[in-house]
mmCIF file of C-alpha atoms and ligand atoms in Angstrom:
data_model
loop_
_atom_site.group_PDB
_atom_site.id
_atom_site.type_symbol
_atom_site.label_atom_id
_atom_site.label_comp_id
_atom_site.label_asym_id
_atom_site.label_seq_id
_atom_site.Cartn_x
_atom_site.Cartn_y
_atom_site.Cartn_z
ATOM 1 C CA MET A 228 13.140 12.986 -3.682
ATOM 2 C CA ILE A 229 14.339 15.492 -6.051
ATOM 3 C CA PHE A 230 13.352 14.477 -9.364
ATOM 4 C CA ILE A 231 9.225 13.922 -9.685
ATOM 5 C CA SER A 232 8.022 11.633 -12.438
ATOM 6 C CA HIS A 233 5.150 13.051 -14.522
ATOM 7 C CA GLY A 234 3.406 11.327 -17.182
ATOM 8 C CA LYS A 235 0.283 11.620 -19.392
ATOM 9 C CA ARG A 236 -0.588 8.098 -19.069
ATOM 10 C CA ASN A 237 0.137 5.151 -16.625
ATOM 11 C CA THR A 238 2.738 3.778 -18.827
ATOM 12 C CA GLU A 239 4.716 6.708 -18.852
ATOM 13 C CA LEU A 240 4.591 7.130 -15.148
ATOM 14 C CA ILE A 241 5.657 3.590 -14.329
ATOM 15 C CA THR A 242 8.362 3.537 -16.951
ATOM 16 C CA GLN A 243 9.887 6.704 -15.609
ATOM 17 C CA LEU A 244 9.820 5.041 -11.757
ATOM 18 C CA ALA A 245 11.522 2.127 -13.233
ATOM 19 C CA SER A 246 14.156 4.214 -14.977
ATOM 20 C CA ARG A 247 14.772 6.111 -11.618
ATOM 21 C CA GLY A 248 15.298 2.904 -10.019
ATOM 22 C CA VAL A 249 12.287 3.071 -7.793
ATOM 23 C CA ILE A 250 10.854 0.421 -9.224
ATOM 24 C CA LYS A 251 13.510 -2.332 -9.299
ATOM 25 C CA SER A 252 12.153 -5.526 -10.640
ATOM 26 C CA GLN A 253 10.062 -6.666 -13.495
ATOM 27 C CA ARG A 254 7.415 -8.008 -11.166
ATOM 28 C CA VAL A 255 6.711 -4.885 -9.591
ATOM 29 C CA LYS A 256 6.656 -3.110 -12.690
ATOM 30 C CA ASP A 257 4.279 -5.363 -14.331
ATOM 31 C CA ALA A 258 1.981 -5.277 -11.154
ATOM 32 C CA MET A 259 2.029 -1.465 -11.737
ATOM 33 C CA LEU A 260 1.590 -1.372 -15.474
ATOM 34 C CA ASN A 261 -1.682 -3.461 -14.896
ATOM 35 C CA VAL A 262 -3.320 -1.026 -12.343
ATOM 36 C CA ASP A 263 -4.360 2.031 -13.765
ATOM 37 C CA ARG A 264 -3.877 4.809 -11.296
ATOM 38 C CA GLY A 265 -6.319 7.067 -12.840
ATOM 39 C CA ASP A 266 -9.155 4.640 -11.779
ATOM 40 C CA PHE A 267 -8.324 5.847 -8.501
ATOM 41 C CA THR A 268 -8.144 9.347 -7.998
ATOM 42 C CA ASN A 269 -10.319 12.312 -9.706
ATOM 43 C CA SER A 270 -7.163 14.461 -9.774
ATOM 44 C CA SER A 271 -6.239 16.010 -12.971
ATOM 45 C CA SER A 272 -2.866 14.653 -12.733
ATOM 46 C CA PRO A 273 -3.239 11.134 -11.493
ATOM 47 C CA TYR A 274 0.070 10.194 -13.601
ATOM 48 C CA SER A 275 2.206 12.435 -11.430
ATOM 49 C CA ASP A 276 4.485 11.066 -8.490
ATOM 50 C CA GLU A 277 2.606 12.992 -6.064
ATOM 51 C CA PRO A 278 -0.140 11.770 -3.344
ATOM 52 C CA GLN A 279 -3.473 13.519 -4.382
ATOM 53 C CA LEU A 280 -6.640 14.305 -2.475
ATOM 54 C CA ILE A 281 -9.202 11.495 -2.435
ATOM 55 C CA GLY A 282 -11.821 13.166 0.235
ATOM 56 C CA CYS A 283 -12.055 12.913 3.967
ATOM 57 C CA GLN A 284 -8.781 14.783 3.890
ATOM 58 C CA ALA A 285 -6.973 11.521 3.149
ATOM 59 C CA THR A 286 -4.412 10.993 -0.279
ATOM 60 C CA ILE A 287 -3.449 8.202 -2.370
ATOM 61 C CA SER A 288 0.040 7.750 -1.696
ATOM 62 C CA ALA A 289 2.514 8.741 -4.014
ATOM 63 C CA PRO A 290 3.387 6.104 -6.590
ATOM 64 C CA HIS A 291 6.916 6.038 -5.622
ATOM 65 C CA MET A 292 5.688 4.981 -1.969
ATOM 66 C CA HIS A 293 3.417 2.340 -3.477
ATOM 67 C CA ALA A 294 6.652 0.941 -5.351
ATOM 68 C CA THR A 295 8.667 1.033 -2.560
ATOM 69 C CA ALA A 296 6.166 -1.050 -0.347
ATOM 70 C CA LEU A 297 5.462 -3.563 -3.108
ATOM 71 C CA GLU A 298 9.486 -3.950 -3.789
ATOM 72 C CA ALA A 299 9.984 -4.305 0.009
ATOM 73 C CA LEU A 300 6.813 -6.785 0.276
ATOM 74 C CA LYS A 301 7.456 -8.774 -2.868
ATOM 75 C CA PRO A 302 9.260 -11.727 -1.428
ATOM 76 C CA GLN A 303 5.778 -12.543 0.677
ATOM 77 C CA LEU A 304 3.492 -11.664 -2.231
ATOM 78 C CA LYS A 305 3.479 -15.151 -3.461
ATOM 79 C CA GLU A 306 0.908 -16.998 -5.199
ATOM 80 C CA GLY A 307 -1.866 -17.667 -2.726
ATOM 81 C CA ALA A 308 -0.396 -14.964 -0.448
ATOM 82 C CA LYS A 309 -3.065 -13.510 2.174
ATOM 83 C CA VAL A 310 -2.242 -9.752 2.783
ATOM 84 C CA LEU A 311 -3.901 -6.912 5.083
ATOM 85 C CA ASP A 312 -3.701 -3.417 3.462
ATOM 86 C CA VAL A 313 -4.209 -0.965 6.337
ATOM 87 C CA GLY A 314 -5.683 2.454 5.554
ATOM 88 C CA SER A 315 -6.521 1.025 2.164
ATOM 89 C CA GLY A 316 -7.878 4.428 1.041
ATOM 90 C CA SER A 317 -8.207 4.626 -2.714
ATOM 91 C CA GLY A 318 -8.007 0.719 -2.755
ATOM 92 C CA TYR A 319 -5.180 1.266 -5.316
ATOM 93 C CA LEU A 320 -2.805 -1.240 -3.511
ATOM 94 C CA THR A 321 -5.526 -4.272 -3.002
ATOM 95 C CA VAL A 322 -5.533 -4.898 -6.631
ATOM 96 C CA GLY A 323 -3.101 -7.041 -8.242
ATOM 97 C CA SER A 324 -2.261 -9.688 -5.885
ATOM 98 C CA SER A 325 -2.579 -13.406 -6.732
ATOM 99 C CA GLY A 326 -3.988 -14.373 -3.352
ATOM 100 C CA LYS A 327 -6.358 -12.840 -1.098
ATOM 101 C CA VAL A 328 -6.335 -9.079 0.170
ATOM 102 C CA ILE A 329 -8.467 -7.518 2.951
ATOM 103 C CA GLY A 330 -8.409 -3.448 2.691
ATOM 104 C CA ILE A 331 -9.528 -1.890 5.989
ATOM 105 C CA GLU A 332 -10.391 1.660 6.079
ATOM 106 C CA LEU A 333 -11.654 4.028 8.631
ATOM 107 C CA MET A 334 -13.506 6.247 6.798
ATOM 108 C CA HIS A 335 -17.181 5.097 5.283
ATOM 109 C CA ASP A 336 -16.845 7.426 2.285
ATOM 110 C CA LEU A 337 -13.618 6.360 1.098
ATOM 111 C CA VAL A 338 -14.621 2.607 1.625
ATOM 112 C CA GLN A 339 -17.499 2.963 -0.565
ATOM 113 C CA ASN A 340 -15.396 5.042 -3.561
ATOM 114 C CA SER A 341 -12.638 2.216 -3.285
ATOM 115 C CA ILE A 342 -15.008 -0.274 -3.914
ATOM 116 C CA LYS A 343 -16.197 1.649 -7.055
ATOM 117 C CA ASN A 344 -12.451 2.448 -8.011
ATOM 118 C CA ILE A 345 -11.643 -1.318 -7.845
ATOM 119 C CA ARG A 346 -14.842 -2.299 -9.912
ATOM 120 C CA LYS A 347 -13.357 0.154 -12.796
ATOM 121 C CA ASN A 348 -10.197 -1.964 -12.666
ATOM 122 C CA ASN A 349 -11.389 -5.411 -11.952
ATOM 123 C CA ALA A 350 -14.851 -6.224 -10.879
ATOM 124 C CA ASP A 351 -14.329 -10.011 -10.726
ATOM 125 C CA LEU A 352 -11.753 -9.332 -7.804
ATOM 126 C CA LEU A 353 -14.528 -8.327 -5.623
ATOM 127 C CA ASP A 354 -17.115 -10.592 -6.900
ATOM 128 C CA SER A 355 -14.622 -13.825 -6.097
ATOM 129 C CA ASN A 356 -13.856 -12.114 -2.706
ATOM 130 C CA GLN A 357 -10.361 -12.469 -3.748
ATOM 131 C CA ILE A 358 -10.237 -8.609 -2.473
ATOM 132 C CA LEU A 359 -12.522 -7.508 0.729
ATOM 133 C CA ILE A 360 -12.876 -4.286 1.862
ATOM 134 C CA VAL A 361 -13.847 -3.467 5.446
ATOM 135 C CA GLU A 362 -14.681 -0.438 7.319
ATOM 136 C CA GLY A 363 -12.920 -0.317 10.636
ATOM 137 C CA ASP A 364 -10.245 0.729 12.973
ATOM 138 C CA GLY A 365 -6.958 -0.731 11.212
ATOM 139 C CA ARG A 366 -4.780 -0.344 13.866
ATOM 140 C CA LEU A 367 -6.436 -3.371 15.432
ATOM 141 C CA GLY A 368 -5.592 -5.180 11.982
ATOM 142 C CA TYR A 369 -8.364 -7.596 10.847
ATOM 143 C CA SER A 370 -8.152 -10.785 13.068
ATOM 144 C CA ALA A 371 -11.298 -12.654 11.310
ATOM 145 C CA GLU A 372 -8.800 -13.332 8.307
ATOM 146 C CA ALA A 373 -5.325 -13.530 10.203
ATOM 147 C CA PRO A 374 -2.730 -14.536 10.209
ATOM 148 C CA TYR A 375 -1.364 -12.708 7.198
ATOM 149 C CA ASP A 376 2.018 -13.352 4.858
ATOM 150 C CA ALA A 377 2.144 -9.372 4.263
ATOM 151 C CA ILE A 378 0.741 -6.358 5.681
ATOM 152 C CA HIS A 379 0.982 -2.785 4.510
ATOM 153 C CA VAL A 380 0.225 0.219 6.573
ATOM 154 C CA GLY A 381 -0.742 3.257 4.724
ATOM 155 C CA ALA A 382 -2.033 5.235 8.140
ATOM 156 C CA ALA A 383 1.163 6.131 10.080
ATOM 157 C CA SER A 384 1.456 4.229 13.556
ATOM 158 C CA PRO A 385 2.692 6.550 16.594
ATOM 159 C CA THR A 386 4.337 3.318 17.922
ATOM 160 C CA PHE A 387 5.679 -0.103 17.206
ATOM 161 C CA PRO A 388 2.518 -1.751 16.080
ATOM 162 C CA SER A 389 2.394 -5.032 18.061
ATOM 163 C CA GLU A 390 -1.169 -5.960 17.270
ATOM 164 C CA LEU A 391 -0.422 -6.187 13.560
ATOM 165 C CA VAL A 392 2.706 -8.058 14.191
ATOM 166 C CA SER A 393 0.641 -10.597 16.394
ATOM 167 C CA GLN A 394 -1.528 -11.033 13.024
ATOM 168 C CA LEU A 395 1.587 -11.967 10.882
ATOM 169 C CA LYS A 396 2.642 -15.585 10.201
ATOM 170 C CA VAL A 397 6.200 -16.384 11.055
ATOM 171 C CA GLY A 398 8.181 -15.557 8.076
ATOM 172 C CA GLY A 399 5.660 -12.707 7.217
ATOM 173 C CA ARG A 400 6.873 -9.015 6.584
ATOM 174 C CA LEU A 401 4.863 -5.641 7.597
ATOM 175 C CA VAL A 402 5.755 -2.105 6.047
ATOM 176 C CA VAL A 403 4.618 0.781 8.308
ATOM 177 C CA PRO A 404 5.522 4.430 8.659
ATOM 178 C CA ILE A 405 6.036 4.847 12.358
ATOM 179 C CA GLY A 406 6.174 8.415 14.238
ATOM 180 C CA THR A 407 4.244 11.501 14.670
ATOM 181 C CA GLU A 408 6.065 14.444 13.552
ATOM 182 C CA ASN A 409 9.218 12.706 12.091
ATOM 183 C CA GLN A 410 8.170 9.451 10.423
ATOM 184 C CA GLU A 411 10.379 6.885 9.489
ATOM 185 C CA PHE A 412 9.193 3.995 6.981
ATOM 186 C CA PHE A 413 10.191 0.576 8.620
ATOM 187 C CA GLN A 414 10.167 -3.089 7.549
ATOM 188 C CA ILE A 415 9.253 -5.652 10.322
ATOM 189 C CA ASP A 416 10.093 -8.957 9.678
ATOM 190 C CA LYS A 417 8.398 -11.637 12.118
ATOM 191 C CA ILE A 418 11.260 -14.399 12.668
ATOM 192 C CA SER A 419 9.656 -16.394 15.261
ATOM 193 C CA GLU A 420 6.576 -16.059 17.390
ATOM 194 C CA THR A 421 8.644 -14.132 19.867
ATOM 195 C CA GLU A 422 11.268 -12.396 17.617
ATOM 196 C CA THR A 423 11.149 -9.646 15.145
ATOM 197 C CA LYS A 424 13.673 -7.824 13.173
ATOM 198 C CA ARG A 425 13.359 -4.306 12.020
ATOM 199 C CA THR A 426 14.879 -2.285 9.278
ATOM 200 C CA LYS A 427 14.478 1.266 8.535
ATOM 201 C CA LEU A 428 13.945 1.602 4.666
ATOM 202 C CA PHE A 429 13.994 5.555 4.935
ATOM 203 C CA GLU A 430 13.113 8.701 6.729
ATOM 204 C CA PHE A 431 10.435 10.597 5.339
ATOM 205 C CA ASP A 432 11.238 14.147 3.872
ATOM 206 C CA MET A 433 9.330 17.002 2.812
ATOM 207 C CA PHE A 434 8.608 15.485 -0.904
ATOM 208 C CA LEU A 435 6.928 12.513 0.465
HETATM 209 N N1 SAH B 72 -2.637 3.668 0.864
HETATM 210 C C1 SAH B 72 -3.633 4.301 0.544
HETATM 211 C C2 SAH B 72 -4.290 5.369 1.490
HETATM 212 C C3 SAH B 72 -3.199 6.245 2.376
HETATM 213 S S1 SAH B 72 -3.696 7.649 3.159
HETATM 214 C C4 SAH B 72 -3.658 4.876 -0.808
HETATM 215 O O1 SAH B 72 -2.648 4.691 -1.425
HETATM 216 O O2 SAH B 72 -4.887 5.115 -1.463
HETATM 217 C C5 SAH B 72 -4.084 6.722 4.753
HETATM 218 C C6 SAH B 72 -5.263 6.102 4.625
HETATM 219 O O3 SAH B 72 -5.382 5.554 6.013
HETATM 220 C C7 SAH B 72 -6.692 7.216 4.905
HETATM 221 O O4 SAH B 72 -7.359 6.813 3.956
HETATM 222 C C8 SAH B 72 -7.090 7.151 6.150
HETATM 223 O O5 SAH B 72 -8.721 7.302 6.137
HETATM 224 C C9 SAH B 72 -6.715 6.061 6.393
HETATM 225 N N2 SAH B 72 -6.646 5.879 8.024
HETATM 226 C C10 SAH B 72 -6.151 6.765 8.955
HETATM 227 N N3 SAH B 72 -6.160 5.867 10.015
HETATM 228 C C11 SAH B 72 -6.744 4.765 10.265
HETATM 229 C C12 SAH B 72 -7.333 3.735 11.062
HETATM 230 N N4 SAH B 72 -7.128 3.775 12.087
HETATM 231 N N5 SAH B 72 -7.730 2.467 10.593
HETATM 232 C C13 SAH B 72 -7.970 2.397 9.081
HETATM 233 N N6 SAH B 72 -7.771 3.532 8.068
HETATM 234 C C14 SAH B 72 -7.051 4.588 8.870
#
């Protein structure tokens, strides 16, 4: 990523991501315009296309990563879809779906903060149980609400995430960074109960 988008407001950031072609569809653009990234980080530059610290040595992912994940998962993010966000961190990606979203996060403080962040944005989503944030090891998924139409993994997986794939519906899709030092961002489609299709979306570079 050579060009970094900076905005003074959420609208500017999203407009720049769209004009760079990172946001490809009106649906993803509208979803990202509707969620103010400034509600999810205390950083002084929330509208810059970079990850920012959110505590517990974690970061809110860069906006171009959120946009790429949403574009990849878009076909599965239909009305009423059930979605799992593994490593939900700030809570940013849990907001905006028309179905039910479960965010699972390992760090207690981030779970608490993300609930506050989501409330700033849209308290109804929590009150109506459309969003559920749980504390736990997301590598094991969250079987109580499985199967899922879409799974977004924000916490890199060292190997192929078999347990998460088992919690996908047939026809469902998962996006995940795989690897330890050199990570690659994969889309995994569940074709049947026994078949998956892996597509490498890109390799991470130093700017991600
Ligand atoms: N997508 C989020 C956070 C990305 S950073 C956002 O944009 O705000 C990755 C997150 O994964 C961190 O919050 C980290 O605490 C969490 N994490 C790491 N390992 C995890 C695990 N095994 N289970 C659940 N969450 C985990």
